mmCIF file of C-alpha atoms in Angstrom:
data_model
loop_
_atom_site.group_PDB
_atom_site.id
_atom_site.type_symbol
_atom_site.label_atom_id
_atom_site.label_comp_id
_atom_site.label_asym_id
_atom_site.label_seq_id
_atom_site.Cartn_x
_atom_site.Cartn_y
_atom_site.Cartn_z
ATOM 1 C CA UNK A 22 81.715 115.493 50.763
ATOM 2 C CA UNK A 23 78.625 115.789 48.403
ATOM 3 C CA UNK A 24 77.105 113.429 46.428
ATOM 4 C CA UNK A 25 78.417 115.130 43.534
ATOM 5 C CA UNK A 26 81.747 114.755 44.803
ATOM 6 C CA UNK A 27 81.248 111.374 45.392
ATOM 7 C CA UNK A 28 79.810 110.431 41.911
ATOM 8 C CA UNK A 29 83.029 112.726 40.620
ATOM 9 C CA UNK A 30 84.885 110.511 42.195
ATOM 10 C CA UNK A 31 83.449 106.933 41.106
ATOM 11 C CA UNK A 32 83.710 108.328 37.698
ATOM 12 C CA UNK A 33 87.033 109.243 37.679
ATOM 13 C CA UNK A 34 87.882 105.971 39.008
ATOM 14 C CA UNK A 35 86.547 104.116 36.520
ATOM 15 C CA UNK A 36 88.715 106.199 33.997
ATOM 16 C CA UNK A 37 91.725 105.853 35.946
ATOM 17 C CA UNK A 38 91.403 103.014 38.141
ATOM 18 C CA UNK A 39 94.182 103.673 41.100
ATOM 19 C CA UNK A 40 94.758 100.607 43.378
ATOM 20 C CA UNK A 41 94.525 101.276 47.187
ATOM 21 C CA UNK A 42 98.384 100.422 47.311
ATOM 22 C CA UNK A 43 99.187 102.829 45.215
ATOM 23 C CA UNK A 44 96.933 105.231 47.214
ATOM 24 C CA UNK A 45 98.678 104.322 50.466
ATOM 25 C CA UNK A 46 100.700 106.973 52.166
ATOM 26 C CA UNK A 47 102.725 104.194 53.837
ATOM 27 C CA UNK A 48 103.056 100.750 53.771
ATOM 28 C CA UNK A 49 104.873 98.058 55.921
ATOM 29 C CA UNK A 50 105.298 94.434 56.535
ATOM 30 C CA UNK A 51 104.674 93.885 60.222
ATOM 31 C CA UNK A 52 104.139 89.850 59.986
ATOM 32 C CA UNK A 53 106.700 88.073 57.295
ATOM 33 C CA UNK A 54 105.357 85.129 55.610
ATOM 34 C CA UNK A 55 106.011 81.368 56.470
ATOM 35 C CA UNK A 56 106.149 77.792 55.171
ATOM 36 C CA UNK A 57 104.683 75.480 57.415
ATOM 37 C CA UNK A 58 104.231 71.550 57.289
ATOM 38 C CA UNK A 59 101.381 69.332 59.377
ATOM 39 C CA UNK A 60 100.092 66.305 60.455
ATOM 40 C CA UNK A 61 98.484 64.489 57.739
ATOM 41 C CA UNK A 62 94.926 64.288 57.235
ATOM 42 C CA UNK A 63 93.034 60.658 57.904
ATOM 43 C CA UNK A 64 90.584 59.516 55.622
ATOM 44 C CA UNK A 65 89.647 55.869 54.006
ATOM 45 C CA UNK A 66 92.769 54.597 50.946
ATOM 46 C CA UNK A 67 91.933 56.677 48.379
ATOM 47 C CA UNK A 68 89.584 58.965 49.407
ATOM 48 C CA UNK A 69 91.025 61.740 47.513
ATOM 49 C CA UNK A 70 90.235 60.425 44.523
ATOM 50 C CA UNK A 71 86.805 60.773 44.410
ATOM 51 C CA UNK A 72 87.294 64.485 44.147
ATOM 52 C CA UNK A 73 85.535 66.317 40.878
ATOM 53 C CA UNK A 74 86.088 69.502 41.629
ATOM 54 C CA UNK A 75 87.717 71.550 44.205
ATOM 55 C CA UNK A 76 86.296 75.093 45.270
ATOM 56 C CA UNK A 77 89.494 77.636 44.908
ATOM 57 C CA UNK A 78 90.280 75.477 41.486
ATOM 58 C CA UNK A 79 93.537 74.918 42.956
ATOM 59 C CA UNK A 80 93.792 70.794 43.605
ATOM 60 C CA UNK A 81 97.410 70.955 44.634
ATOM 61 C CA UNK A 82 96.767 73.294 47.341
ATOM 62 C CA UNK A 83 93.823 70.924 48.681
ATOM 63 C CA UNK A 84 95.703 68.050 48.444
ATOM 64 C CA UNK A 85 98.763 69.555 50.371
ATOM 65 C CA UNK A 86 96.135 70.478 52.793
ATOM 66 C CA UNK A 87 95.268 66.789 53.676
ATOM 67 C CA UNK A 88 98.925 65.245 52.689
ATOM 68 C CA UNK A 89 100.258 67.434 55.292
ATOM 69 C CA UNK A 90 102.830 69.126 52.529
ATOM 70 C CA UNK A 91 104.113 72.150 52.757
ATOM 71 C CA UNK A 92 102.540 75.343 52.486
ATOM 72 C CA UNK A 93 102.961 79.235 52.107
ATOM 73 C CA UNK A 94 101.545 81.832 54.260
ATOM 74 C CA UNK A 95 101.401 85.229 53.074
ATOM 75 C CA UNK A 96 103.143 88.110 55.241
ATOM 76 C CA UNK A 97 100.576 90.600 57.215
ATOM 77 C CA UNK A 98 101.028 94.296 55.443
ATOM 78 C CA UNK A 99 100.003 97.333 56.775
ATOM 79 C CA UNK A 100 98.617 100.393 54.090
ATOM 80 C CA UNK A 101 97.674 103.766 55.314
ATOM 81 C CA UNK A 102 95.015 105.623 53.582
ATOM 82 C CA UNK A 103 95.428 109.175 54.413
ATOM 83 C CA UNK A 104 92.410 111.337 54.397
ATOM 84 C CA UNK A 105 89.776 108.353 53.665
ATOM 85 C CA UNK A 106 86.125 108.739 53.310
ATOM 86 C CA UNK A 107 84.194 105.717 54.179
ATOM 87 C CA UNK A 108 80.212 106.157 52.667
ATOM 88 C CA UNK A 109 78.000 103.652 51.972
ATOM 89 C CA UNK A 110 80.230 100.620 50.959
ATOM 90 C CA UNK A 111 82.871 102.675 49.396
ATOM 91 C CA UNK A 112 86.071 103.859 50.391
ATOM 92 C CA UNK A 113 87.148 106.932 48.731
ATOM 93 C CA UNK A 114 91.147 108.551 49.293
ATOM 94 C CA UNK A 115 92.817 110.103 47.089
ATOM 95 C CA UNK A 116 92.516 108.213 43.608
ATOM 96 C CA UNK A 117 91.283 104.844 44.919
ATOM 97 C CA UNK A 118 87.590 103.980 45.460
ATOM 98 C CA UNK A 119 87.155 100.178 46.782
ATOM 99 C CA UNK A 120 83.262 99.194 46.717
ATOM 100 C CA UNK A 121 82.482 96.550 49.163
ATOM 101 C CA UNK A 122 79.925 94.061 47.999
ATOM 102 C CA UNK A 123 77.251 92.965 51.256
ATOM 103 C CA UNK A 124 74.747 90.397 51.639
ATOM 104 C CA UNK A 125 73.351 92.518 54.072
ATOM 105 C CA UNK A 126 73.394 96.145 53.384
ATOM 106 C CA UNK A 127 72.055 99.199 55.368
ATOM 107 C CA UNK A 128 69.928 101.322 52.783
ATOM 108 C CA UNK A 129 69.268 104.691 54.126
ATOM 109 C CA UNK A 130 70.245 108.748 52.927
ATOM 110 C CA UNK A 131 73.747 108.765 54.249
ATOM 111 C CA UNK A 132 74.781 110.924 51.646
ATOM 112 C CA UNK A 133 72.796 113.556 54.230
ATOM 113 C CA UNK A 134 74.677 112.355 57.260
ATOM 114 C CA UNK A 135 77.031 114.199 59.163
ATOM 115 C CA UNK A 136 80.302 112.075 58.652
ATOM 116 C CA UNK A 137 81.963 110.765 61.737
ATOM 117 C CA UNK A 138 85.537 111.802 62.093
ATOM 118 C CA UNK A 139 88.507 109.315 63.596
ATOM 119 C CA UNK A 140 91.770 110.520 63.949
ATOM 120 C CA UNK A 141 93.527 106.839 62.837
ATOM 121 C CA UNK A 142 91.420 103.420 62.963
ATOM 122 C CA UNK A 143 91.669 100.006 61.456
ATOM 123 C CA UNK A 144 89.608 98.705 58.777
ATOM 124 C CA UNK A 145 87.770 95.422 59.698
ATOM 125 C CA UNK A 146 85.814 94.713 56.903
ATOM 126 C CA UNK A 147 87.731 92.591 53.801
ATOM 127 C CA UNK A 148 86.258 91.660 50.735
ATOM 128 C CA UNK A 149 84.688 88.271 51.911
ATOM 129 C CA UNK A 150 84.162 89.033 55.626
ATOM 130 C CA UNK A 151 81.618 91.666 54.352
ATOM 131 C CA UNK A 152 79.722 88.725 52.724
ATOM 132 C CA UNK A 153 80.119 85.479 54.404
ATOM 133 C CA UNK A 154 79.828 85.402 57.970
ATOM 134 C CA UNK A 155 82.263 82.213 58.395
ATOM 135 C CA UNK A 156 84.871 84.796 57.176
ATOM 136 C CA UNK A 157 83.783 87.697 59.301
ATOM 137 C CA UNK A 158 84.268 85.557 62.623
ATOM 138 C CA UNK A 159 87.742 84.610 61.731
ATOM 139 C CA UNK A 160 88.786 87.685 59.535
ATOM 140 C CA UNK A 161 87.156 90.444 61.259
ATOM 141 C CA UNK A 162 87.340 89.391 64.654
ATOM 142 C CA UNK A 163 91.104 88.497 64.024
ATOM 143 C CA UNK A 164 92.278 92.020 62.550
ATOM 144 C CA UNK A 165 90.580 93.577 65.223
ATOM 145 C CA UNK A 166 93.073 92.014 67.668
ATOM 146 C CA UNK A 167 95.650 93.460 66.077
ATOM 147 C CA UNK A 168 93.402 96.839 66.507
ATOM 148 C CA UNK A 169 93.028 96.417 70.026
ATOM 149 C CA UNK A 170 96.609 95.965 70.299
ATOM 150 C CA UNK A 171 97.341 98.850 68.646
ATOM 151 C CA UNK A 172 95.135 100.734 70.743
ATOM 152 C CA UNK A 173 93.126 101.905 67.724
ATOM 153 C CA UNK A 174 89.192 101.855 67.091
ATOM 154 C CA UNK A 175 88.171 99.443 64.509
ATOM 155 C CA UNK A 176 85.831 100.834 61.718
ATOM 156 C CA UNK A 177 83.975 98.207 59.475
ATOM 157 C CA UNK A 178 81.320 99.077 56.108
ATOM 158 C CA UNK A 179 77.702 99.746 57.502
ATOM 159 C CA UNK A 180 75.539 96.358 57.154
ATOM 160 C CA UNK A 181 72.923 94.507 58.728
ATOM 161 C CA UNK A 182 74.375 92.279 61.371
ATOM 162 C CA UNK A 183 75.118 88.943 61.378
ATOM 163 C CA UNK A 184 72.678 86.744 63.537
ATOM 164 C CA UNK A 185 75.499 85.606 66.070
ATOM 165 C CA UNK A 186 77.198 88.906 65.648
ATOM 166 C CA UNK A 187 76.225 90.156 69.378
ATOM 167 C CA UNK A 188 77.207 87.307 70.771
ATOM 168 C CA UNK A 189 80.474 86.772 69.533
ATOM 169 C CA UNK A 190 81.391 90.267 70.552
ATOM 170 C CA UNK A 191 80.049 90.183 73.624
ATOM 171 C CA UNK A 192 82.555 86.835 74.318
ATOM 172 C CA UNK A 193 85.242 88.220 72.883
ATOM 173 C CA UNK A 194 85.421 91.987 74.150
ATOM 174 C CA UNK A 195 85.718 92.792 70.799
ATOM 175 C CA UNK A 196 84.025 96.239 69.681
ATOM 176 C CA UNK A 197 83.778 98.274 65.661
ATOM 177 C CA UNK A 198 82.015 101.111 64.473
ATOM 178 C CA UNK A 199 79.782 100.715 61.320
ATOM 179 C CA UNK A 200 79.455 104.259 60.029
ATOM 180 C CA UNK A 201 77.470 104.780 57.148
ATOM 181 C CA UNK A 202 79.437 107.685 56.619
ATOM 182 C CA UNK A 203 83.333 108.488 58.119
ATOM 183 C CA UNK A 204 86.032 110.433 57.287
ATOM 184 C CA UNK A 205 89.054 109.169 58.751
ATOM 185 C CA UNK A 206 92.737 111.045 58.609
ATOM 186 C CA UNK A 207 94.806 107.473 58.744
ATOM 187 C CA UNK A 208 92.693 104.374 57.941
ATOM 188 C CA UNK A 209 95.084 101.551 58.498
ATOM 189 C CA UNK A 210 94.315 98.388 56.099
ATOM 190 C CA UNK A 211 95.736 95.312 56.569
ATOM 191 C CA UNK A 212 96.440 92.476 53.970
ATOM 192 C CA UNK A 213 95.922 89.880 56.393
ATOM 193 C CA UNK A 214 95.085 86.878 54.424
ATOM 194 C CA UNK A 215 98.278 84.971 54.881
ATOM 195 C CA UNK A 216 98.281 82.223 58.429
ATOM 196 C CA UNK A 217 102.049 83.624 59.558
ATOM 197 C CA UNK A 218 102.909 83.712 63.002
ATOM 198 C CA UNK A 219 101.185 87.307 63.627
ATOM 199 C CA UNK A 220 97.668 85.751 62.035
ATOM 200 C CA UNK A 221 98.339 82.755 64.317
ATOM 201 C CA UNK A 222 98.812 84.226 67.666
ATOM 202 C CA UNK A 223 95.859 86.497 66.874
ATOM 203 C CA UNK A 224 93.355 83.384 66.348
ATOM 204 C CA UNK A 225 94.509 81.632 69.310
ATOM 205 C CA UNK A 226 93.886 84.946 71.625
ATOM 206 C CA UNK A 227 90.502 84.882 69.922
ATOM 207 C CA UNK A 228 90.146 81.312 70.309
ATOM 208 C CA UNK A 229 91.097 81.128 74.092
ATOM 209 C CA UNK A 230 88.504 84.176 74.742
ATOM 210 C CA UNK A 231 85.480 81.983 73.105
ATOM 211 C CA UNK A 232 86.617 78.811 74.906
ATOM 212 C CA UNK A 233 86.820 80.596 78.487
ATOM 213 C CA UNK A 234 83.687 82.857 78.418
ATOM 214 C CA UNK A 235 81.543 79.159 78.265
ATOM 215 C CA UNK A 236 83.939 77.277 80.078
ATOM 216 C CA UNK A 237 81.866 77.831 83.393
ATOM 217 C CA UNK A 238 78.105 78.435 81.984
ATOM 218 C CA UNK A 239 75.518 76.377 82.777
ATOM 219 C CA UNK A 240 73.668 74.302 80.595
ATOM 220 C CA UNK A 241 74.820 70.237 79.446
ATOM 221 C CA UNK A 242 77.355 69.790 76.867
ATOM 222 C CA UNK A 243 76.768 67.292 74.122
ATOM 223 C CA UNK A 244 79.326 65.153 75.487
ATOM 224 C CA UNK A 245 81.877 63.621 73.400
ATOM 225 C CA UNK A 246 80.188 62.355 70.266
ATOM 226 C CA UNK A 247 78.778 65.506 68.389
ATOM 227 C CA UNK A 248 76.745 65.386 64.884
ATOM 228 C CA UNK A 249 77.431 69.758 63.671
ATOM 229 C CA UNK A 250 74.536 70.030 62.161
ATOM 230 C CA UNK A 251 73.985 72.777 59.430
ATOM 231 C CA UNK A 252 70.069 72.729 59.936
ATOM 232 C CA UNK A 253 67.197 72.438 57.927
ATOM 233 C CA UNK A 254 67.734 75.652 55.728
ATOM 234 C CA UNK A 255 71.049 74.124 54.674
ATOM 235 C CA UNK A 256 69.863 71.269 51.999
ATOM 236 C CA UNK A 257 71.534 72.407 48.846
ATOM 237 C CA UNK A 258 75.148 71.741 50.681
ATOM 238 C CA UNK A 259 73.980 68.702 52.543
ATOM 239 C CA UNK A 260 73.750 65.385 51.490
ATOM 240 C CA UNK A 261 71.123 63.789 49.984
ATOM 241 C CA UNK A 262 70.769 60.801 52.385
ATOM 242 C CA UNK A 263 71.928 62.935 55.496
ATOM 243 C CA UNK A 264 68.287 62.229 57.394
ATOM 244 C CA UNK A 265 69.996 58.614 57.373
ATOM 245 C CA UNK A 266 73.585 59.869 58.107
ATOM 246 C CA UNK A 267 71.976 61.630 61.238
ATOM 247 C CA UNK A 268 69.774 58.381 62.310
ATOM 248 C CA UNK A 269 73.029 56.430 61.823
ATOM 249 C CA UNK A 270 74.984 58.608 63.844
ATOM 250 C CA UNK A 271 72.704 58.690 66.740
ATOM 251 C CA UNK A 272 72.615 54.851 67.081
ATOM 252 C CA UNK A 273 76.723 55.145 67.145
ATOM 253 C CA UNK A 274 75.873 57.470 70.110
ATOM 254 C CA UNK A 275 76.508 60.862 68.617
ATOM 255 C CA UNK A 276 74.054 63.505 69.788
ATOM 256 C CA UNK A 277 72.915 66.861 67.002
ATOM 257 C CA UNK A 278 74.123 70.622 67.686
ATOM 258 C CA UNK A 279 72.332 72.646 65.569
ATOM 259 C CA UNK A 280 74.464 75.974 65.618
ATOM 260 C CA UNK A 281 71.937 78.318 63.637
ATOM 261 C CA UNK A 282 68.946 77.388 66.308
ATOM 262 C CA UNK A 283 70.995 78.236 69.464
ATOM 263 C CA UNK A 284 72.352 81.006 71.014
ATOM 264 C CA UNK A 285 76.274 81.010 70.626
ATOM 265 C CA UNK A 286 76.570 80.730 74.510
ATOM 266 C CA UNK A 287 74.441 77.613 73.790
ATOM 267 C CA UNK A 288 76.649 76.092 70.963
ATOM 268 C CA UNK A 289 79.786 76.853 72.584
ATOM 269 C CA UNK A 290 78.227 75.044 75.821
ATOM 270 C CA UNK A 291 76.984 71.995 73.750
ATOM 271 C CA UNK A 292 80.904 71.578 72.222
ATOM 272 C CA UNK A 293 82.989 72.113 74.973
ATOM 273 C CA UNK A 294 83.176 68.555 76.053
ATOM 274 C CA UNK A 295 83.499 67.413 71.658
ATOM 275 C CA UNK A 296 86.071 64.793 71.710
ATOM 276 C CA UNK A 297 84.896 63.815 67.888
ATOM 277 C CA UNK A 298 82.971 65.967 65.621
ATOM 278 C CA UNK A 299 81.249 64.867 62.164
ATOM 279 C CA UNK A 300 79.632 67.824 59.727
ATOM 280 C CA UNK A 301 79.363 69.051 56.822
ATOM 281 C CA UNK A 302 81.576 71.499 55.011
ATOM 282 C CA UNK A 303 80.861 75.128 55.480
ATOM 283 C CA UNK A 304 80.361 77.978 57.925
ATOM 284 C CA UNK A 305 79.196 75.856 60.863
ATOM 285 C CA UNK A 306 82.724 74.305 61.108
ATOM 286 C CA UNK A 307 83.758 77.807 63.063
ATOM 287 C CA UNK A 308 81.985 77.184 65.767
ATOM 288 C CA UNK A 309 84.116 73.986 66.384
ATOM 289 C CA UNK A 310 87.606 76.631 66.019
ATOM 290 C CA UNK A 311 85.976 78.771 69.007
ATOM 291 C CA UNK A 312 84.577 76.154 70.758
ATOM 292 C CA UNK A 313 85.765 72.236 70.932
ATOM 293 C CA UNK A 314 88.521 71.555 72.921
ATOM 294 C CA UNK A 315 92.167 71.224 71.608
ATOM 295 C CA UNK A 316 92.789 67.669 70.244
ATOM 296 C CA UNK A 317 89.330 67.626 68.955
ATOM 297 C CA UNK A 318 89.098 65.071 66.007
ATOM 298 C CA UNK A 319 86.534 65.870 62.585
ATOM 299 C CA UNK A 320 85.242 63.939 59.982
ATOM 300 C CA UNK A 321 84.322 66.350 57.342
ATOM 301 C CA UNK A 322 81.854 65.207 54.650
ATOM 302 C CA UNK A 323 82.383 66.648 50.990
ATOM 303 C CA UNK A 324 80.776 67.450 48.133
ATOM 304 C CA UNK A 325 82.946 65.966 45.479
ATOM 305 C CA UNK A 326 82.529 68.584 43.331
ATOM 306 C CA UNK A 327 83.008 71.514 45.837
ATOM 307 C CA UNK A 328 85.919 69.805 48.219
ATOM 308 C CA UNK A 329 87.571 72.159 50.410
ATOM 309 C CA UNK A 330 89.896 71.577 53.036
ATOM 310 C CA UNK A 331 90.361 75.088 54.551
ATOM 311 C CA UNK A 332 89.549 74.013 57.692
ATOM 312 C CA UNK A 333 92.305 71.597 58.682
ATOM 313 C CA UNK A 334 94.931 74.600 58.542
ATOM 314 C CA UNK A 335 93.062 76.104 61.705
ATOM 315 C CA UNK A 336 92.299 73.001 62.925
ATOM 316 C CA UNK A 337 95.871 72.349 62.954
ATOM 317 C CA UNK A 338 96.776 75.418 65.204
ATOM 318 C CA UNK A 339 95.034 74.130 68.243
ATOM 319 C CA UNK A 340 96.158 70.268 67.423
ATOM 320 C CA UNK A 341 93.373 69.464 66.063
ATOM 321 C CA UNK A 342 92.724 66.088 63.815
ATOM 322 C CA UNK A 343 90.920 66.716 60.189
ATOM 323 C CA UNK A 344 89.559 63.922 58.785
ATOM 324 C CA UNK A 345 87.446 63.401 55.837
ATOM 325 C CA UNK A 346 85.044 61.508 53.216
ATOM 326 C CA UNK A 347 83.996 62.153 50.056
ATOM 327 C CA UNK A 348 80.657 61.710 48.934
ATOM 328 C CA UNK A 349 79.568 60.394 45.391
ATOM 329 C CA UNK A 350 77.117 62.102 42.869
ATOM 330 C CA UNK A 351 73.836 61.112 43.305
ATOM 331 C CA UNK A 352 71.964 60.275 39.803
ATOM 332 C CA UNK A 353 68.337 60.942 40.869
ATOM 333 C CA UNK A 354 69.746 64.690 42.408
ATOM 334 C CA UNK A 355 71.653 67.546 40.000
ATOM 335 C CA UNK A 356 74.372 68.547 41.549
ATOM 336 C CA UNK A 357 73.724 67.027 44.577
ATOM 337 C CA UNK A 358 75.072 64.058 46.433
ATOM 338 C CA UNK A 359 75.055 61.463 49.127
ATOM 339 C CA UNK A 360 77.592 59.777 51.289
ATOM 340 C CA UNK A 361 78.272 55.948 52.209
ATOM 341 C CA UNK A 362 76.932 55.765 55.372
ATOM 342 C CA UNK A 363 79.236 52.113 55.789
ATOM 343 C CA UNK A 364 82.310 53.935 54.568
ATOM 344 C CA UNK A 365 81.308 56.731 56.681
ATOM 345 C CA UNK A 366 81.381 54.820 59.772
ATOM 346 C CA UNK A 367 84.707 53.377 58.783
ATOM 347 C CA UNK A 368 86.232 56.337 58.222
ATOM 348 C CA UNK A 369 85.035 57.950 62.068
ATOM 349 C CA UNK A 370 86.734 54.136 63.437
ATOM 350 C CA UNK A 371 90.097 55.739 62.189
ATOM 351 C CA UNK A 372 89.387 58.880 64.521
ATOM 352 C CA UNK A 373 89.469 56.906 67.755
#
């Protein structure tokens, strides 16, 4: 394919847009969806309240998150793309052309490239996994079980690699191709956004991989009491006062992991032993799902005006307890804020 062709193409889908399920060849449910119910999350009386803001704009869905109320899972669907064309971070078959946006992309010629051919493989890459790496390890990663399974190659858009991308790979046995430029006959794509049993079993498998490939390294744990730290580089999500949250912590006996300054055999080492886990909201909570032992209880500190609770649903599969405080807007910061270190401390006495 040229990159006339290609341009042809882009053009013509702007003019008549064609979604990729209406460019599928086939299509199948091969998880059905599910309403689930769970343990409710602990937190101070009223702690919900204090939420501004949540991040999806959905408050009922956060607050059935921590209530413990009852939820919907999407089913797992399977689309095949006959005759796709993966270049750059498009996909191209028949009228549909899906552009991929990366944080960070491989710039080179492709358009000069010799395509690589499969025969069938599964697409790893989804429209957030491609940009936020928290996604990738649970999205990706989790798909491409299903791959494996399938005994099918898993094909992902061409980007730079995440730092802890090796790593986790090399754990989990997991392998992808990242052509800049493919042509595949069947590309299977999977709307796999719903946590049915299928999506469930998957993260487990991926979970129990992680958890035994550092159950015997060497190297000291962090023990029981563990402060996830999302490093220096992270102050725009952290608190305001968190140099004192830290200081308070480590009187109580809590010790730092720092996940972006170790090695992932490292960070899965220092949480292996985590009995109770305090941290921010973000990314760095994944490393707890691959890592800390089942049972393993978290106090989650939130931004009121960005609270998200995604992370007790996986927390949840592997009995864990999801806990949480709510910070309050600090007046001297914008849109920053800072967290009661007293309430704080109360709120990690209900964990115990």
């Amino acid at each position: 394919m040229t990159r006339l062709d290609l341009l042809w193409r882009r053009a013509r889908a702007r003019l008549f847009p064609t979604s990729m399920e209406a460019a599928s060849i086939s299509s199948r449910v091969i998880a059905s969806g599910i309403e689930t119910t769970s343990r409710p999350a602990f937190s101070l009386p009223g702690a919900f309240d204090a939420v501004e803001a949540v991040v999806n704009g959905d408050r009922a869905l956060e607050w059935a998150r921590v209530s413990g109320g009852v939820q919907e899972h999407w089913p797992t669907i399977e689309y095949v793309l006959e005759r796709a064309t993966i270049h750059a971070n498009r996909i191209y078959s028949k009228g549909y052309v899906g552009q991929f946006l990366l944080k960070n992309p491989v710039v080179t010629d492709n358009a000069r490239q010799t395509p690589v051919r499969f025969e069938k493989a599964v697409l790893s890459t989804n429209y957030v996994s491609s940009r936020e790496f928290g996604h990738w390890v649970r999205d990706s990663l989790v798909t491409e079980l299903h791959a494996e399974a399938e005994g099918v190659p898993s094909v992902a858009i061409a980007r730079e690699p995440w730092p802890h991308e090796a790593e986790f790979r090399a754990l989990t046995g997991l392998d992808c191709a990242y052509p800049e430029h493919a042509t595949i006959d069947r590309l299977v794509v999977l709307d796999d956004r719903g946590h049915n049993d299928h999506w469930r079993e998957r993260f487990r498998t991926l979970r129990a991989r992680t958890r035994a490939s550092v159950a015997t390294q060497p190297g000291q744990s962090a023990g029981p009491l563990v402060f996830l730290s999302r490093g220096a580089h992270a102050s725009p999500r952290d608190p305001t006062n968190a140099t004192e949250i830290e200081a308070a912590l480590a009187l109580a006996g809590f010790r730092s992991v720092v996940p972006s300054a170790l090695s992932v055999r490292e960070v899965g080492v220092a949480l292996r032993d985590a009995a109770l886990i305090v941290s921010v909201e973000g990314s760095n909570l994944n490393h707890l799902h691959f890592f800390a032992p089942e049972g393993v209880a978290l106090v989650c500190l939130q931004d009121p005006r960005r609270f998200y609770a995604y992370h007790k649903g996986l927390m949840d599969l592997y009995d864990g307890r999801f806990g949480f405080i709510v910070g309050q807007p600090d007046q001297h910061a914008a849109d920053r804020y800072g967290v009661d270190i007293e309430a704080l401390m109360r709120t990690i006495d209900l964990a115990r």
